[in-house]
């Protein structure tokens, strides 16, 4: 039976591409607020007996989260055989332990709600810190997809003589695999984070790479301060480029980051003006092949 693909508002473009690539039927989720602020949700499309893929990227998740849960519950009530969440960007990955007494471990709470609402989760490069895989947090089967080959191929096609640069030790995984795929050198900087918007970056002497185009790669721009601090270390080099997976760009991050680089591009996991790298084939393949961690 043809699967039903239901985008939450704001996810229609990606869902349309996914439906076309998966041969699924594209439905819709109507939402609005009652006068007192409660959420109204109505599904358009018949879930009976079908696999339903609800598409909802989770950048800025709080305002629409109850609508997402209501949509999934409605699909199940209406007879869906399976209700999956396709969240190209997965939220609530940072607070995966109690750093200060009394703090909520929001990664675990969020995972518990998602796991009790959906049968399966498909996502791209979740920002795993202290856990090796989503299975440590999520009780449902998950498919963790990796955008690095797509970033690498974009860089190979668009940047001459790149030097791949990771802004911190955590980015070694992206920088190393991207550089290896396209046969480019890579360098990793060192970051010290002092607060949500305060980071310091130390860089080695980059003078020997002056004949290369610096390309900063990272999984996410959130406050953007990591990329801004890293970009400041590239003075004297060719005009720097920046390629990221998740274009979250909170508050003034886009203005800050885009003023530091000749070009900033991202994948389409979060809809944004910088989106240039389409991951629909990666997501469609995972949905159809039922990939697991
Ligand atoms: C580091 O842990 C991540 O890979 C990113 O560098 C970080 O999350 C970016 O955050 P922000 O944009 O707020 O500096």
Coordinates of C-alpha atoms and ligand atoms in Angstrom, one line a residue:
X1 CA 0.0 0.0 0.0
X2 CA 1.3 3.5 -0.9
X3 CA 2.8 5.2 2.2
X4 CA 1.3 8.5 3.3
X5 CA 3.7 11.4 3.9
X6 CA 2.5 14.2 6.2
X7 CA 4.5 17.4 6.6
X8 CA 3.9 19.6 9.6
X9 CA 3.6 23.2 8.5
X10 CA 7.0 24.5 7.2
X11 CA 8.1 21.1 6.0
X12 CA 6.0 20.9 2.8
X13 CA 8.9 21.4 0.4
X14 CA 11.0 18.6 1.7
X15 CA 7.9 16.3 2.1
X16 CA 6.9 17.0 -1.5
X17 CA 10.4 16.0 -2.7
X18 CA 10.3 12.9 -0.4
X19 CA 6.9 11.8 -1.6
X20 CA 8.1 12.1 -5.2
X21 CA 11.3 10.0 -4.5
X22 CA 9.5 7.4 -2.3
X23 CA 6.4 7.1 -4.5
X24 CA 4.4 8.1 -1.5
X25 CA 1.1 10.1 -1.3
X26 CA 1.6 13.6 0.0
X27 CA -1.0 14.6 2.6
X28 CA -1.2 17.6 4.8
X29 CA -1.5 18.6 8.5
X30 CA -3.7 21.5 9.2
X31 CA -3.0 23.4 12.4
X32 CA -4.2 26.5 14.0
X33 CA -4.6 28.0 17.5
X34 CA -7.8 28.2 19.5
X35 CA -8.3 31.7 21.0
X36 CA -6.7 30.6 24.3
X37 CA -3.6 29.3 22.5
X38 CA -4.3 25.6 22.5
X39 CA -3.4 23.7 19.3
X40 CA -5.9 22.4 16.8
X41 CA -4.7 19.6 14.4
X42 CA -6.5 17.9 11.5
X43 CA -5.0 15.4 9.1
X44 CA -5.7 15.5 5.4
X45 CA -5.1 12.1 3.9
X46 CA -6.3 8.6 5.0
X47 CA -3.8 6.8 7.3
X48 CA -5.9 3.5 7.4
X49 CA -3.6 0.5 7.1
X50 CA -0.7 2.6 5.8
X51 CA 2.8 3.5 6.8
X52 CA 2.6 7.2 7.7
X53 CA 5.8 9.3 7.7
X54 CA 5.4 12.5 9.5
X55 CA 8.0 15.0 8.3
X56 CA 9.0 17.7 10.8
X57 CA 12.5 19.1 11.2
X58 CA 13.0 20.1 14.8
X59 CA 14.9 23.4 14.8
X60 CA 13.0 25.6 17.2
X61 CA 10.9 22.7 18.3
X62 CA 8.9 24.0 21.3
X63 CA 6.1 26.1 19.6
X64 CA 4.9 23.2 17.3
X65 CA 5.8 20.2 19.4
X66 CA 2.3 19.4 20.7
X67 CA 0.9 19.6 17.2
X68 CA 3.5 17.0 16.2
X69 CA 2.4 14.7 19.0
X70 CA -1.3 15.3 18.2
X71 CA -0.7 14.6 14.5
X72 CA 1.0 11.3 15.2
X73 CA -1.7 10.2 17.7
X74 CA -4.4 11.1 15.2
X75 CA -2.7 9.0 12.5
X76 CA -2.6 6.1 14.9
X77 CA -6.2 6.6 16.0
X78 CA -7.2 6.7 12.4
X79 CA -5.7 3.3 11.7
X80 CA -2.1 3.8 10.5
X81 CA -0.1 0.6 10.4
X82 CA 3.1 2.4 11.5
X83 CA 3.8 6.1 12.3
X84 CA 7.3 7.3 11.7
X85 CA 9.0 10.6 12.4
X86 CA 11.3 12.0 9.7
X87 CA 13.2 14.8 11.5
X88 CA 16.1 15.8 9.4
X89 CA 17.3 17.9 12.3
X90 CA 16.9 16.4 15.8
X91 CA 16.5 18.8 18.7
X92 CA 17.4 18.4 22.4
X93 CA 20.7 16.7 22.0
X94 CA 22.9 19.0 24.2
X95 CA 21.5 18.4 27.7
X96 CA 22.3 14.7 27.9
X97 CA 23.5 14.8 31.5
X98 CA 22.9 16.8 34.7
X99 CA 25.7 19.4 34.7
X100 CA 24.3 21.3 37.7
X101 CA 22.3 19.9 40.6
X102 CA 18.5 20.0 39.8
X103 CA 18.8 20.3 36.0
X104 CA 16.5 18.5 33.7
X105 CA 18.2 16.0 31.4
X106 CA 16.1 17.2 28.4
X107 CA 17.7 14.8 25.9
X108 CA 16.2 11.9 27.8
X109 CA 12.8 13.4 28.4
X110 CA 12.5 14.4 24.8
X111 CA 13.6 11.0 23.6
X112 CA 11.0 9.4 25.9
X113 CA 8.2 11.4 24.4
X114 CA 9.3 10.8 20.8
X115 CA 9.8 7.1 21.6
X116 CA 6.3 6.7 23.0
X117 CA 4.7 8.6 20.1
X118 CA 6.4 7.2 17.1
X119 CA 7.4 3.7 15.8
X120 CA 10.6 4.8 14.2
X121 CA 12.8 7.9 13.8
X122 CA 14.9 8.9 10.8
X123 CA 17.4 11.8 11.3
X124 CA 20.6 13.3 10.0
X125 CA 23.8 13.7 12.0
X126 CA 22.3 14.2 15.5
X127 CA 24.7 16.0 17.7
X128 CA 25.7 13.1 20.0
X129 CA 27.9 14.3 22.8
X130 CA 28.3 11.7 25.5
X131 CA 26.3 8.9 24.0
X132 CA 27.7 6.8 21.1
X133 CA 24.4 6.4 19.3
X134 CA 20.7 7.4 19.5
X135 CA 19.9 3.9 20.8
X136 CA 21.3 5.1 24.1
X137 CA 18.5 7.6 24.4
X138 CA 15.7 6.4 22.1
X139 CA 13.7 3.2 22.8
X140 CA 12.5 3.0 19.2
X141 CA 14.5 1.9 16.1
X142 CA 16.3 4.9 14.7
X143 CA 18.1 5.6 11.4
X144 CA 21.0 8.0 11.7
X145 CA 22.1 9.3 8.4
X146 CA 25.3 11.1 7.6
X147 CA 25.6 14.2 5.4
X148 CA 29.5 14.3 5.1
X149 CA 29.7 12.6 1.7
X150 CA 27.2 15.2 0.3
X151 CA 29.2 18.1 1.9
X152 CA 32.4 16.6 0.4
X153 CA 30.9 16.3 -3.1
X154 CA 29.6 19.8 -3.0
X155 CA 33.0 21.1 -2.0
X156 CA 34.7 19.1 -4.7
X157 CA 32.4 20.5 -7.3
X158 CA 32.5 24.1 -6.1
X159 CA 35.8 25.0 -4.4
X160 CA 39.2 24.8 -6.1
X161 CA 42.1 23.5 -3.9
X162 CA 40.2 23.3 -0.6
X163 CA 41.7 23.1 2.8
X164 CA 39.1 21.5 5.0
X165 CA 39.0 23.0 8.5
X166 CA 37.1 21.7 11.5
X167 CA 36.5 24.4 14.2
X168 CA 36.9 22.1 17.1
X169 CA 38.0 18.6 18.2
X170 CA 34.4 17.3 17.8
X171 CA 34.4 18.3 14.2
X172 CA 37.4 16.0 13.4
X173 CA 34.9 13.3 12.3
X174 CA 33.4 15.6 9.6
X175 CA 36.6 17.3 8.6
X176 CA 38.6 14.1 8.3
X177 CA 36.0 12.1 6.4
X178 CA 35.2 15.0 4.0
X179 CA 38.9 15.6 3.3
X180 CA 39.6 11.9 2.8
X181 CA 36.7 11.6 0.3
X182 CA 37.9 14.4 -1.9
X183 CA 41.7 14.0 -1.4
X184 CA 42.2 17.3 0.3
X185 CA 44.2 18.2 3.4
X186 CA 42.5 19.0 6.7
X187 CA 43.2 20.9 9.9
X188 CA 41.2 20.9 13.1
X189 CA 41.2 24.0 15.4
X190 CA 40.7 23.9 19.2
X191 CA 37.7 25.4 20.9
X192 CA 37.0 26.4 24.4
X193 CA 33.4 27.2 25.2
X194 CA 32.8 29.6 28.0
X195 CA 29.0 30.0 27.6
X196 CA 26.1 29.7 25.1
X197 CA 27.5 32.6 23.0
X198 CA 31.1 32.8 24.2
X199 CA 33.8 30.6 22.5
X200 CA 37.5 31.0 22.0
X201 CA 39.3 29.2 19.2
X202 CA 43.0 28.5 18.9
X203 CA 44.5 27.7 15.5
X204 CA 47.8 26.4 14.4
X205 CA 50.0 28.4 12.0
X206 CA 48.1 28.2 8.7
X207 CA 50.7 30.0 6.6
X208 CA 51.7 26.9 4.7
X209 CA 48.1 26.6 3.4
X210 CA 48.0 30.1 1.8
X211 CA 47.6 28.5 -1.7
X212 CA 44.5 26.7 -0.6
X213 CA 40.9 27.9 -0.1
X214 CA 39.8 27.4 3.5
X215 CA 36.5 25.6 3.9
X216 CA 35.1 25.5 7.5
X217 CA 32.9 22.5 8.0
X218 CA 30.6 21.8 11.0
X219 CA 27.5 19.9 11.8
X220 CA 25.5 22.9 13.1
X221 CA 25.4 26.7 13.3
X222 CA 23.3 27.5 16.3
X223 CA 24.4 30.8 17.9
X224 CA 27.0 30.9 15.1
X225 CA 29.7 32.0 17.5
X226 CA 31.9 28.9 16.8
X227 CA 32.0 29.7 13.1
X228 CA 32.6 33.4 13.7
X229 CA 35.5 32.7 16.1
X230 CA 37.0 30.2 13.6
X231 CA 36.5 32.5 10.7
X232 CA 38.5 35.2 12.5
X233 CA 41.5 32.8 12.5
X234 CA 41.6 32.7 8.7
X235 CA 42.9 36.2 8.0
X236 CA 45.5 36.3 5.2
X237 CA 44.2 33.2 3.5
X238 CA 42.1 33.0 0.4
X239 CA 38.4 34.1 0.9
X240 CA 37.0 31.5 3.3
X241 CA 34.0 29.3 2.6
X242 CA 31.7 27.6 5.1
X243 CA 29.7 24.4 4.7
X244 CA 27.5 23.1 7.4
X245 CA 24.8 20.4 7.8
X246 CA 22.1 22.1 10.0
X247 CA 21.4 25.7 9.4
X248 CA 19.7 26.5 12.7
X249 CA 21.1 30.1 12.8
X250 CA 19.4 31.4 16.0
X251 CA 18.9 35.1 16.7
X252 CA 21.5 37.1 14.8
X253 CA 23.7 34.1 13.9
X254 CA 23.1 34.3 10.1
X255 CA 24.1 38.0 9.9
X256 CA 27.2 37.3 12.0
X257 CA 28.3 34.2 10.2
X258 CA 27.6 35.4 6.7
X259 CA 29.7 38.5 7.2
X260 CA 32.8 36.3 8.0
X261 CA 32.8 34.1 4.9
X262 CA 32.7 34.6 1.1
X263 CA 30.0 31.9 0.9
X264 CA 28.0 30.0 3.5
X265 CA 26.1 26.9 2.4
X266 CA 24.1 24.3 4.2
X267 CA 22.0 21.1 3.6
X268 CA 18.3 21.3 3.5
X269 CA 17.7 19.7 6.9
X270 CA 16.5 23.1 8.2
X271 CA 14.9 25.3 5.6
X272 CA 17.2 28.4 5.2
X273 CA 18.4 30.8 2.5
X274 CA 21.8 29.1 2.7
X275 CA 20.4 25.7 1.6
X276 CA 22.4 24.4 -1.4
X277 CA 22.9 20.7 -0.7
X278 CA 19.9 18.5 -1.1
X279 CA 19.6 15.5 1.2
X280 CA 16.3 14.2 -0.1
X281 CA 17.9 11.1 -1.8
X282 CA 19.6 10.2 1.5
X283 CA 16.3 10.5 3.4
X284 CA 14.2 8.8 0.8
X285 CA 16.6 5.8 0.6
X286 CA 16.5 5.5 4.4
X287 CA 12.7 5.6 4.5
X288 CA 12.3 3.0 1.8
X289 CA 15.1 0.7 3.1
X290 CA 14.1 0.9 6.7
X291 CA 17.6 1.5 7.9
X292 CA 18.6 1.0 11.5
X293 CA 21.5 2.3 13.6
Ligands
LIG1 C1 30.1 21.7 18.7 O1 30.0 21.1 19.6 C2 29.3 21.7 17.5 O2 29.8 20.9 16.5 C3 29.1 23.1 16.9 O3 30.3 23.6 16.7 C4 28.3 23.9 17.9 O4 27.2 23.3 18.3 C5 28.0 25.2 17.2 O5 27.3 26.0 18.2 P1 27.3 27.6 18.0 O6 26.8 27.9 16.6 O7 26.3 28.0 19.1 O8 28.6 28.1 18.3

